Tab-separated table of C-alpha atoms in Angstrom:
chain	number	residue	atom	x	y	z
U	31	UNK	CA	6.874	-26.684	8.098
U	32	UNK	CA	9.753	-28.667	9.469
U	33	UNK	CA	12.639	-26.913	7.691
U	34	UNK	CA	11.325	-23.575	8.942
U	35	UNK	CA	11.393	-24.825	12.464
U	36	UNK	CA	14.849	-26.224	12.113
U	37	UNK	CA	16.480	-22.978	11.154
U	38	UNK	CA	16.410	-20.833	14.233
U	39	UNK	CA	18.171	-17.537	14.146
U	40	UNK	CA	18.733	-15.813	17.515
U	41	UNK	CA	17.886	-12.435	16.017
U	42	UNK	CA	14.783	-13.664	14.284
U	43	UNK	CA	11.298	-12.640	15.175
U	44	UNK	CA	10.517	-16.147	16.281
U	45	UNK	CA	13.201	-16.389	18.897
U	46	UNK	CA	12.568	-12.883	20.171
U	47	UNK	CA	8.905	-13.642	20.547
U	48	UNK	CA	9.645	-16.944	22.257
U	49	UNK	CA	11.943	-15.296	24.719
U	50	UNK	CA	9.505	-12.579	25.656
U	51	UNK	CA	6.550	-14.890	25.822
U	52	UNK	CA	8.276	-17.424	28.020
U	53	UNK	CA	9.385	-14.662	30.346
U	54	UNK	CA	5.861	-13.398	30.772
U	55	UNK	CA	4.537	-16.943	31.137
U	56	UNK	CA	6.935	-17.504	33.965
U	57	UNK	CA	5.763	-14.283	35.553
U	58	UNK	CA	2.180	-15.464	35.335
U	59	UNK	CA	3.182	-18.792	36.730
U	60	UNK	CA	4.911	-17.197	39.703
U	61	UNK	CA	1.667	-15.639	40.844
U	62	UNK	CA	0.754	-19.116	42.112
U	63	UNK	CA	-2.885	-19.398	41.263
U	64	UNK	CA	-4.669	-21.060	44.160
U	65	UNK	CA	-8.279	-21.040	43.163
U	66	UNK	CA	-9.644	-23.034	40.281
U	67	UNK	CA	-12.825	-21.072	39.888
U	68	UNK	CA	-13.841	-20.442	36.305
U	69	UNK	CA	-13.511	-16.729	36.727
U	70	UNK	CA	-9.905	-17.051	37.823
U	71	UNK	CA	-9.192	-19.364	34.995
U	72	UNK	CA	-10.699	-16.948	32.554
U	73	UNK	CA	-8.662	-14.113	33.949
U	74	UNK	CA	-5.503	-16.150	33.657
U	75	UNK	CA	-6.409	-17.020	30.120
U	76	UNK	CA	-6.784	-13.345	29.337
U	77	UNK	CA	-3.399	-12.755	30.852
U	78	UNK	CA	-1.765	-15.402	28.732
U	79	UNK	CA	-3.461	-14.105	25.643
U	80	UNK	CA	-2.409	-10.553	26.378
U	81	UNK	CA	1.109	-11.739	27.078
U	82	UNK	CA	1.210	-13.519	23.750
U	83	UNK	CA	-0.029	-10.449	21.905
U	84	UNK	CA	2.242	-8.123	23.762
U	85	UNK	CA	5.358	-10.157	23.289
U	86	UNK	CA	4.604	-10.575	19.623
U	87	UNK	CA	4.087	-6.855	19.206
U	88	UNK	CA	7.212	-5.957	21.110
U	89	UNK	CA	9.188	-8.527	19.154
U	90	UNK	CA	8.043	-6.851	15.971
U	91	UNK	CA	8.862	-3.456	17.378
U	92	UNK	CA	7.261	-0.120	16.751
U	93	UNK	CA	8.063	-0.068	13.065
U	94	UNK	CA	4.683	-1.425	12.132
U	95	UNK	CA	1.361	0.247	12.637
U	96	UNK	CA	-0.406	-2.905	13.749
U	97	UNK	CA	2.191	-3.670	16.410
U	98	UNK	CA	1.943	-0.139	17.771
U	99	UNK	CA	-1.822	-0.441	17.913
U	100	UNK	CA	-1.567	-3.815	19.598
U	101	UNK	CA	0.831	-2.546	22.242
U	102	UNK	CA	-1.499	0.350	22.887
U	103	UNK	CA	-4.428	-1.999	23.219
U	104	UNK	CA	-2.573	-4.249	25.637
U	105	UNK	CA	-1.693	-1.257	27.764
U	106	UNK	CA	-5.261	-0.089	27.881
U	107	UNK	CA	-6.535	-3.563	28.620
U	108	UNK	CA	-4.558	-3.812	31.804
U	109	UNK	CA	-5.918	-0.570	33.169
U	110	UNK	CA	-9.599	-1.284	32.676
U	111	UNK	CA	-10.982	2.184	32.329
U	112	UNK	CA	-14.336	1.922	30.651
U	113	UNK	CA	-14.904	5.641	30.188
U	114	UNK	CA	-11.588	6.184	28.503
U	115	UNK	CA	-12.061	3.184	26.322
U	116	UNK	CA	-15.444	4.408	25.245
U	117	UNK	CA	-14.116	7.801	24.326
U	118	UNK	CA	-11.323	6.297	22.311
U	119	UNK	CA	-13.798	4.093	20.545
U	120	UNK	CA	-15.914	7.089	19.700
U	121	UNK	CA	-12.910	8.882	18.340
U	122	UNK	CA	-11.986	5.938	16.252
U	123	UNK	CA	-15.480	5.558	14.948
U	124	UNK	CA	-15.525	9.209	13.997
U	125	UNK	CA	-12.216	9.009	12.242
U	126	UNK	CA	-13.328	5.914	10.474
U	127	UNK	CA	-16.500	7.500	9.213
U	128	UNK	CA	-14.582	10.500	7.959
U	129	UNK	CA	-12.172	8.250	6.203
U	130	UNK	CA	-14.855	6.224	4.567
U	131	UNK	CA	-16.640	9.336	3.431
U	132	UNK	CA	-13.495	10.660	1.926
U	133	UNK	CA	-12.302	7.458	0.388
U	134	UNK	CA	-15.480	5.617	-0.335
U	135	UNK	CA	-15.279	6.426	-4.010
U	136	UNK	CA	-11.769	5.106	-4.279
U	137	UNK	CA	-11.653	2.147	-1.982
U	138	UNK	CA	-15.016	0.636	-2.474
U	139	UNK	CA	-14.677	0.265	-6.156
U	140	UNK	CA	-11.496	-1.682	-5.648
U	141	UNK	CA	-12.815	-4.207	-3.167
U	142	UNK	CA	-16.150	-4.640	-1.531
U	143	UNK	CA	-16.905	-2.441	1.415
U	144	UNK	CA	-17.719	-5.405	3.624
U	145	UNK	CA	-14.414	-7.062	2.948
U	146	UNK	CA	-12.390	-3.938	3.581
U	147	UNK	CA	-14.167	-3.172	6.829
U	148	UNK	CA	-13.875	-6.791	7.915
U	149	UNK	CA	-10.172	-6.696	7.352
U	150	UNK	CA	-9.964	-3.402	9.207
U	151	UNK	CA	-11.536	-4.973	12.238
U	152	UNK	CA	-9.153	-7.903	12.200
U	153	UNK	CA	-5.885	-6.088	11.745
U	154	UNK	CA	-5.071	-4.114	14.883
U	155	UNK	CA	-5.139	-0.398	14.253
U	156	UNK	CA	-6.657	-0.958	10.847
U	157	UNK	CA	-9.461	1.525	11.385
U	158	UNK	CA	-7.359	4.509	10.478
U	159	UNK	CA	-5.466	3.135	7.491
U	160	UNK	CA	-6.135	3.558	3.843
U	161	UNK	CA	-6.556	0.449	1.783
U	162	UNK	CA	-3.006	0.258	0.517
U	163	UNK	CA	-1.512	0.467	3.968
U	164	UNK	CA	-4.085	-1.914	5.324
U	165	UNK	CA	-3.119	-4.602	2.849
U	166	UNK	CA	0.545	-4.149	3.581
U	167	UNK	CA	0.020	-4.377	7.315
U	168	UNK	CA	-2.273	-7.346	6.887
U	169	UNK	CA	0.427	-9.226	5.014
U	170	UNK	CA	2.945	-8.621	7.768
U	171	UNK	CA	0.397	-9.412	10.433
U	172	UNK	CA	-0.381	-12.753	8.834
U	173	UNK	CA	3.282	-13.669	8.799
U	174	UNK	CA	3.648	-12.781	12.457
U	175	UNK	CA	0.489	-14.625	13.431
U	176	UNK	CA	1.833	-17.713	11.734
U	177	UNK	CA	5.006	-17.433	13.740
U	178	UNK	CA	3.046	-16.908	16.916
U	179	UNK	CA	0.921	-19.973	16.351
U	180	UNK	CA	3.946	-22.102	15.572
U	181	UNK	CA	5.831	-21.033	18.660
U	182	UNK	CA	2.876	-21.344	20.968
U	183	UNK	CA	2.134	-24.802	19.677
U	184	UNK	CA	5.733	-25.778	20.248
U	185	UNK	CA	5.654	-24.513	23.808
U	186	UNK	CA	2.338	-26.159	24.571
U	187	UNK	CA	3.530	-29.459	23.191
U	188	UNK	CA	6.712	-29.150	25.131
U	189	UNK	CA	4.779	-28.525	28.333
U	190	UNK	CA	2.450	-31.420	27.940
U	191	UNK	CA	5.194	-33.987	27.695
K	1175	UNK	CA	-10.719	24.769	-27.471
K	1176	UNK	CA	-9.912	23.988	-31.039
K	1177	UNK	CA	-6.463	24.736	-32.272
K	1178	UNK	CA	-7.678	26.659	-35.363
K	1179	UNK	CA	-9.607	29.125	-33.199
K	1180	UNK	CA	-6.665	29.920	-31.048
K	1181	UNK	CA	-4.494	30.117	-34.046
K	1182	UNK	CA	-6.804	32.452	-35.904
K	1183	UNK	CA	-7.364	34.890	-33.074
K	1184	UNK	CA	-4.010	35.158	-31.463
K	1185	UNK	CA	-2.061	34.749	-34.617
K	1186	UNK	CA	-3.680	37.594	-36.459
K	1187	UNK	CA	-3.803	39.827	-33.404
K	1188	UNK	CA	-0.220	39.381	-32.413
K	1189	UNK	CA	1.559	39.622	-35.732
K	1190	UNK	CA	-0.166	40.884	-38.840
K	1191	UNK	CA	2.918	40.563	-41.041
K	1192	UNK	CA	3.147	36.821	-41.125
K	1193	UNK	CA	5.852	36.692	-43.766
K	1194	UNK	CA	8.561	37.538	-41.290
K	1195	UNK	CA	7.856	34.423	-39.364
K	1196	UNK	CA	9.547	32.226	-41.881
K	1197	UNK	CA	12.708	34.108	-41.126
K	1198	UNK	CA	12.200	34.277	-37.389
K	1199	UNK	CA	11.093	30.814	-36.644
K	1200	UNK	CA	14.171	28.753	-37.435
K	1201	UNK	CA	16.054	30.847	-34.919
K	1202	UNK	CA	13.464	30.691	-32.238
K	1203	UNK	CA	12.891	26.966	-32.500
K	1204	UNK	CA	16.462	26.218	-31.675
K	1205	UNK	CA	16.034	26.460	-27.935
K	1206	UNK	CA	12.372	25.608	-27.990
K	1207	UNK	CA	11.208	28.645	-26.005
K	1208	UNK	CA	9.517	31.225	-28.187
K	1209	UNK	CA	9.406	33.998	-25.611
K	1210	UNK	CA	13.065	33.634	-24.772
K	1211	UNK	CA	14.223	33.335	-28.319
K	1212	UNK	CA	12.230	36.352	-29.322
K	1213	UNK	CA	14.898	38.390	-27.632
K	1214	UNK	CA	17.668	36.461	-29.340
K	1215	UNK	CA	16.145	36.864	-32.735
K	1216	UNK	CA	15.290	40.422	-31.924
K	1217	UNK	CA	18.943	41.350	-31.992
K	1218	UNK	CA	19.223	40.079	-35.518
K	1219	UNK	CA	15.913	41.173	-36.959
K	1220	UNK	CA	15.128	44.452	-35.304
K	1221	UNK	CA	12.125	46.136	-33.760
K	1222	UNK	CA	9.342	44.152	-35.285
K	1223	UNK	CA	10.600	40.972	-33.758
K	1224	UNK	CA	10.847	42.634	-30.400
K	1225	UNK	CA	7.165	43.427	-30.629
K	1226	UNK	CA	6.477	39.838	-31.370
K	1227	UNK	CA	7.970	38.622	-28.109
K	1228	UNK	CA	4.954	39.097	-25.840
K	1229	UNK	CA	2.661	37.847	-28.542
K	1230	UNK	CA	4.556	34.632	-28.640
K	1231	UNK	CA	4.397	34.294	-24.924
K	1232	UNK	CA	0.651	34.693	-24.871
K	1233	UNK	CA	0.086	32.319	-27.673
K	1234	UNK	CA	2.323	29.797	-26.034
K	1235	UNK	CA	0.041	29.748	-23.044
K	1236	UNK	CA	-3.169	29.521	-24.993
K	1237	UNK	CA	-1.832	27.022	-27.432
K	1238	UNK	CA	-0.661	24.916	-24.552
K	1239	UNK	CA	-4.172	24.643	-23.221
K	1240	UNK	CA	-5.563	23.717	-26.555
K	1241	UNK	CA	-2.959	21.139	-27.305
K	1242	UNK	CA	-3.329	19.511	-23.927
K	1243	UNK	CA	-6.856	18.560	-24.746
K	1244	UNK	CA	-5.700	17.017	-27.953
K	1245	UNK	CA	-2.775	15.136	-26.629
K	1246	UNK	CA	-3.823	14.042	-23.213
K	1247	UNK	CA	-5.663	11.117	-24.746
K	1248	UNK	CA	-2.296	9.744	-25.676
K	1249	UNK	CA	-0.965	9.823	-22.174
K	1250	UNK	CA	0.043	11.841	-19.174
K	1251	UNK	CA	3.344	13.608	-19.103
K	1252	UNK	CA	4.863	16.461	-17.236
K	1253	UNK	CA	4.456	20.113	-17.965
K	1254	UNK	CA	7.757	20.488	-19.617
K	1255	UNK	CA	7.007	17.902	-22.179
K	1256	UNK	CA	3.788	19.630	-23.044
K	1257	UNK	CA	5.468	22.913	-23.456
K	1258	UNK	CA	7.929	21.345	-25.802
K	1259	UNK	CA	5.188	19.711	-27.712
K	1260	UNK	CA	3.110	22.816	-27.965
K	1261	UNK	CA	5.996	24.943	-29.068
K	1262	UNK	CA	7.003	22.395	-31.643
K	1263	UNK	CA	3.509	22.093	-32.851
K	1264	UNK	CA	3.214	25.797	-33.016
K	1265	UNK	CA	6.337	25.937	-35.064
K	1266	UNK	CA	4.861	23.535	-37.547
K	1267	UNK	CA	1.707	25.596	-37.521
K	1268	UNK	CA	3.543	28.785	-38.261
K	1269	UNK	CA	5.706	27.299	-40.910
K	1270	UNK	CA	2.770	25.774	-42.645
K	1271	UNK	CA	0.967	29.086	-42.660
K	1272	UNK	CA	3.856	30.759	-44.306
K	1273	UNK	CA	4.040	28.072	-46.896
K	1274	UNK	CA	0.388	27.960	-47.778
K	1275	UNK	CA	-0.212	31.656	-47.342
K	1276	UNK	CA	-3.615	31.283	-45.692
K	1277	UNK	CA	-4.080	30.581	-42.020
K	1278	UNK	CA	-7.051	28.325	-42.402
K	1279	UNK	CA	-5.364	25.817	-44.650
K	1280	UNK	CA	-2.353	25.580	-42.405
K	1281	UNK	CA	-4.301	25.006	-39.242
K	1282	UNK	CA	-6.496	22.460	-40.907
K	1283	UNK	CA	-3.533	20.537	-42.090
K	1284	UNK	CA	-2.092	20.651	-38.650
K	1285	UNK	CA	-5.243	19.464	-37.116
K	1286	UNK	CA	-5.483	16.505	-39.397
K	1287	UNK	CA	-2.007	15.678	-38.480
K	1288	UNK	CA	-2.695	15.836	-34.769
K	1289	UNK	CA	-5.721	13.623	-34.999
K	1290	UNK	CA	-3.975	11.282	-37.365
K	1291	UNK	CA	-0.840	10.423	-35.463
K	1292	UNK	CA	-0.674	11.737	-31.947
K	1293	UNK	CA	2.508	9.986	-31.065
K	1294	UNK	CA	4.529	11.650	-33.756
K	1295	UNK	CA	3.563	15.239	-33.427
K	1296	UNK	CA	7.134	16.152	-32.883
K	1297	UNK	CA	8.259	15.400	-36.389
K	1298	UNK	CA	5.823	17.011	-38.755
K	1299	UNK	CA	6.670	16.756	-42.412
K	1300	UNK	CA	5.906	20.356	-43.294
K	1301	UNK	CA	8.426	21.461	-40.771
K	1302	UNK	CA	11.182	19.300	-42.175
K	1303	UNK	CA	10.382	20.413	-45.672
K	1304	UNK	CA	10.237	24.135	-45.117
K	1305	UNK	CA	12.513	24.935	-42.254
K	1306	UNK	CA	16.222	24.576	-42.006
K	1307	UNK	CA	18.108	21.611	-40.651
K	1308	UNK	CA	18.619	23.259	-37.259
K	1309	UNK	CA	14.928	23.148	-36.692
K	1310	UNK	CA	14.888	19.390	-36.606
K	1311	UNK	CA	17.315	18.926	-33.801
K	1312	UNK	CA	15.202	20.130	-30.891
K	1313	UNK	CA	12.240	18.303	-32.278
K	1314	UNK	CA	14.058	15.021	-32.199
K	1315	UNK	CA	15.408	15.680	-28.752
K	1316	UNK	CA	12.047	16.477	-27.318
K	1317	UNK	CA	10.535	13.461	-28.980
K	1318	UNK	CA	13.124	11.158	-27.448
K	1319	UNK	CA	12.564	12.744	-24.079
K	1320	UNK	CA	8.837	12.583	-24.131
K	1321	UNK	CA	8.119	9.229	-25.667
K	1322	UNK	CA	8.977	6.796	-22.848
K	1323	UNK	CA	6.494	8.246	-20.310
K	1324	UNK	CA	3.869	8.288	-23.011
K	1325	UNK	CA	4.163	4.582	-23.486
K	1326	UNK	CA	4.077	3.926	-19.763
K	1327	UNK	CA	0.848	5.703	-18.957
K	1328	UNK	CA	-2.087	5.450	-21.250
K	1329	UNK	CA	-5.312	6.689	-19.760
K	1330	UNK	CA	-8.826	7.183	-20.786
K	1331	UNK	CA	-9.574	9.566	-17.987
K	1332	UNK	CA	-6.806	12.010	-18.707
K	1333	UNK	CA	-8.786	14.039	-21.173
K	1334	UNK	CA	-9.599	17.063	-19.161
K	1335	UNK	CA	-6.309	18.748	-18.543
K	1336	UNK	CA	-3.373	18.815	-16.315
K	1337	UNK	CA	-4.873	18.543	-12.856
K	1338	UNK	CA	-7.026	15.579	-13.697
K	1339	UNK	CA	-4.101	14.106	-15.425
K	1340	UNK	CA	-1.765	14.088	-12.468
K	1341	UNK	CA	-4.583	12.865	-10.290
K	1342	UNK	CA	-5.270	9.965	-12.547
K	1343	UNK	CA	-1.587	9.213	-12.611
K	1344	UNK	CA	-1.571	8.973	-8.842
K	1345	UNK	CA	-4.726	6.948	-8.957
K	1346	UNK	CA	-3.188	4.513	-11.342
K	1347	UNK	CA	-0.083	4.177	-9.215
K	1348	UNK	CA	-2.256	3.509	-6.201
K	1349	UNK	CA	-4.209	0.847	-8.021
K	1350	UNK	CA	-1.058	-0.894	-9.075
K	1351	UNK	CA	0.183	-0.784	-5.505
K	1352	UNK	CA	-3.018	-2.295	-4.224
K	1353	UNK	CA	-2.998	-5.140	-6.694
K	1354	UNK	CA	0.636	-5.781	-5.876
K	1355	UNK	CA	-0.174	-6.042	-2.183
K	1356	UNK	CA	-3.059	-8.301	-2.987
K	1357	UNK	CA	-0.694	-10.598	-4.808
K	1358	UNK	CA	1.627	-10.700	-1.823
K	1359	UNK	CA	-1.289	-11.538	0.424
K	1360	UNK	CA	-2.436	-14.220	-1.959
K	1361	UNK	CA	0.949	-15.833	-1.748
K	1362	UNK	CA	0.808	-15.760	2.027
K	1363	UNK	CA	-2.586	-17.327	2.439
K	1364	UNK	CA	-2.607	-21.007	1.503
K	1365	UNK	CA	-5.090	-22.026	-1.142
K	1366	UNK	CA	-5.743	-18.451	-2.120
K	1367	UNK	CA	-4.014	-18.543	-5.469
K	1368	UNK	CA	-6.855	-20.313	-7.178
K	1369	UNK	CA	-9.448	-17.810	-6.072
K	1370	UNK	CA	-10.331	-15.204	-8.659
K	1371	UNK	CA	-11.715	-11.812	-7.793
K	1372	UNK	CA	-10.566	-9.341	-5.251
K	1373	UNK	CA	-13.579	-9.635	-3.009
K	1374	UNK	CA	-13.269	-13.394	-2.782
K	1375	UNK	CA	-9.548	-13.164	-2.163
K	1376	UNK	CA	-10.181	-10.726	0.644
K	1377	UNK	CA	-12.771	-13.072	2.077
K	1378	UNK	CA	-10.195	-15.828	2.101
K	1379	UNK	CA	-7.681	-13.561	3.765
K	1380	UNK	CA	-10.184	-12.545	6.421
K	1381	UNK	CA	-11.056	-16.157	7.109
K	1382	UNK	CA	-7.415	-17.050	7.398
K	1383	UNK	CA	-6.666	-14.255	9.843
K	1384	UNK	CA	-9.680	-15.198	11.887
K	1385	UNK	CA	-8.611	-18.817	12.037
K	1386	UNK	CA	-5.114	-17.787	13.084
K	1387	UNK	CA	-6.472	-15.543	15.803
K	1388	UNK	CA	-8.711	-18.313	17.035
K	1389	UNK	CA	-5.761	-20.647	17.081
K	1390	UNK	CA	-3.867	-18.164	19.211
K	1391	UNK	CA	-6.781	-17.938	21.611
K	1392	UNK	CA	-7.042	-21.676	21.804
K	1393	UNK	CA	-3.341	-22.106	22.346
K	1394	UNK	CA	-3.285	-19.508	25.052
K	1395	UNK	CA	-6.122	-21.333	26.794
K	1396	UNK	CA	-4.129	-24.490	26.556
K	1397	UNK	CA	-1.017	-22.809	27.801
K	1398	UNK	CA	-2.895	-21.292	30.683
K	1399	UNK	CA	-4.183	-24.656	31.768
K	1400	UNK	CA	-0.816	-26.297	31.456
K	1401	UNK	CA	0.942	-23.402	33.073
K	1402	UNK	CA	-1.268	-23.291	36.123
K	1403	UNK	CA	-1.595	-27.009	36.586
K	1404	UNK	CA	1.975	-28.156	36.592
K	1405	UNK	CA	5.199	-27.004	37.937
K	1406	UNK	CA	6.879	-26.078	34.746
K	1407	UNK	CA	9.812	-24.085	35.832
K	1408	UNK	CA	12.532	-26.555	34.908
K	1409	UNK	CA	11.105	-26.946	31.461
K	1410	UNK	CA	10.887	-23.232	31.017
K	1411	UNK	CA	14.461	-22.835	32.096
K	1412	UNK	CA	15.608	-25.544	29.755
K	1413	UNK	CA	13.617	-24.084	26.930
K	1414	UNK	CA	14.915	-20.674	27.688
K	1415	UNK	CA	18.541	-21.690	27.674
K	1416	UNK	CA	18.095	-23.524	24.474
K	1417	UNK	CA	16.476	-20.500	22.971
K	1418	UNK	CA	19.347	-18.357	24.083
K	1419	UNK	CA	21.807	-20.771	22.588
K	1420	UNK	CA	19.711	-20.899	19.489
K	1421	UNK	CA	20.930	-24.274	18.464
K	1422	UNK	CA	19.032	-26.196	15.881
K	1423	UNK	CA	18.491	-29.324	17.919
K	1424	UNK	CA	15.989	-27.688	20.232
K	1425	UNK	CA	13.673	-27.269	17.317
K	1426	UNK	CA	13.997	-30.907	16.398
K	1427	UNK	CA	13.425	-31.869	19.991
K	1428	UNK	CA	10.297	-29.785	20.026
K	1429	UNK	CA	9.131	-31.433	16.895
K	1430	UNK	CA	9.634	-34.909	18.215
K	1431	UNK	CA	7.902	-33.947	21.388
K	1432	UNK	CA	4.992	-32.542	19.535
K	1433	UNK	CA	4.513	-35.642	17.467
K	1434	UNK	CA	4.780	-37.960	20.418
K	1435	UNK	CA	2.376	-36.112	22.648
K	1436	UNK	CA	-0.246	-34.933	20.244
K	1437	UNK	CA	-2.745	-37.543	21.297
K	1438	UNK	CA	-2.468	-36.806	24.932
K	1439	UNK	CA	-2.666	-33.105	24.349
K	1440	UNK	CA	-5.847	-33.425	22.366
K	1441	UNK	CA	-7.385	-35.522	25.091
K	1442	UNK	CA	-6.543	-33.081	27.813
K	1443	UNK	CA	-7.715	-30.120	25.801
K	1444	UNK	CA	-11.197	-31.526	25.454
K	1445	UNK	CA	-12.002	-31.715	29.133
K	1446	UNK	CA	-10.205	-28.508	29.749
K	1447	UNK	CA	-12.180	-26.628	27.164
K	1448	UNK	CA	-15.378	-27.489	28.969
K	1449	UNK	CA	-14.019	-25.708	31.965
K	1450	UNK	CA	-13.258	-22.710	29.871
K	1451	UNK	CA	-16.712	-22.633	28.409
K	1452	UNK	CA	-18.141	-22.852	31.877
K	1453	UNK	CA	-15.937	-19.990	32.880
K	1454	UNK	CA	-17.166	-17.922	30.008
K	1455	UNK	CA	-20.740	-18.562	30.983
K	1456	UNK	CA	-20.079	-17.691	34.534
K	1457	UNK	CA	-18.542	-14.455	33.531
K	1458	UNK	CA	-21.354	-13.571	31.263
K	1459	UNK	CA	-23.966	-14.362	33.893
């Protein structure tokens, strides 16, 4: 762990994510939360979480399918339109069922259906990928999640001093 | 779909005088294309050979189908290779008929040969014995061209013909890709190398991703609490500048900080988490 932290490249994903995340954290902080009601706290937590996801996705860029899906999700989350969300979900479900019908013979013999669908749910935008792509995106997503956790832990530890 | 049937029907129908073939064939096997070389040989041998041209073309097609079923067990190749093979095989067929004098004996011998050694169809012994030395050259060339892909892809499913063959090729490539990706994922997830079986490996991967996502949620809760409770701006600025400078000591500083304050952080998280749980309940209710 420690040698990875020591080498910090300004162009690296880690520093780009840190920059973006700190910027959005400062923005959240500037809103000056006055109330300490649980609902407010929860909303602020959602904001921080969305900021973390968004800055990670934008640090990765639009080259990856999962980051595109994550950016799209963050955008939709801010707007809060239940009808639209439901329609999109229906579309996705439809596409998914088509895909599974088409590919069930191929994919399910490779790995169990439960595992593949579980992985699809976890990787953002994984509903519309075939298995090969899904595995590739999952590998990259795991790397980026690791980076995200490292950086966020660093920042949190730095704050609590 | 047996080679003798095709040979018997099309052979006798297309060219009754089979003796001329021994003269024609060494010429036509030079460039490996019977229909094209029919014209070349036709200049030398006259009208009868010209009549043979379309017959050759037809038999090339039918013989190709028949030989695909025989050879596709050995492996999947492209169309060109098959055409070479079929034409070469046909040449051996024809030559052997001229030698033995009866079509049935020749085709039987050829068939034994095909079932005996599929990988070395290109160099039949009857051909080398009977035909001239020029006949061997294209055979060797086509054998050198077609052998490497044969060794790469060996299928069981490729027995039905060309379409299934290419499909199974793609299928195999896809499988290899998937297992490659699985290996990469296994390397990424700690403790996943010892797990055997794709389903179990995927379970491990799913668990790992879930734990990472939960960690992110937890850390963002923590950050929210810290962010709203204190006035952090100076720290953020300092952190930011260090990040911009991208010097290595900021990382070490962060590390020292993390080790020193871990205890306190854990303590503060506990009480703070209760608040979050309460918040969740409130929201749900």
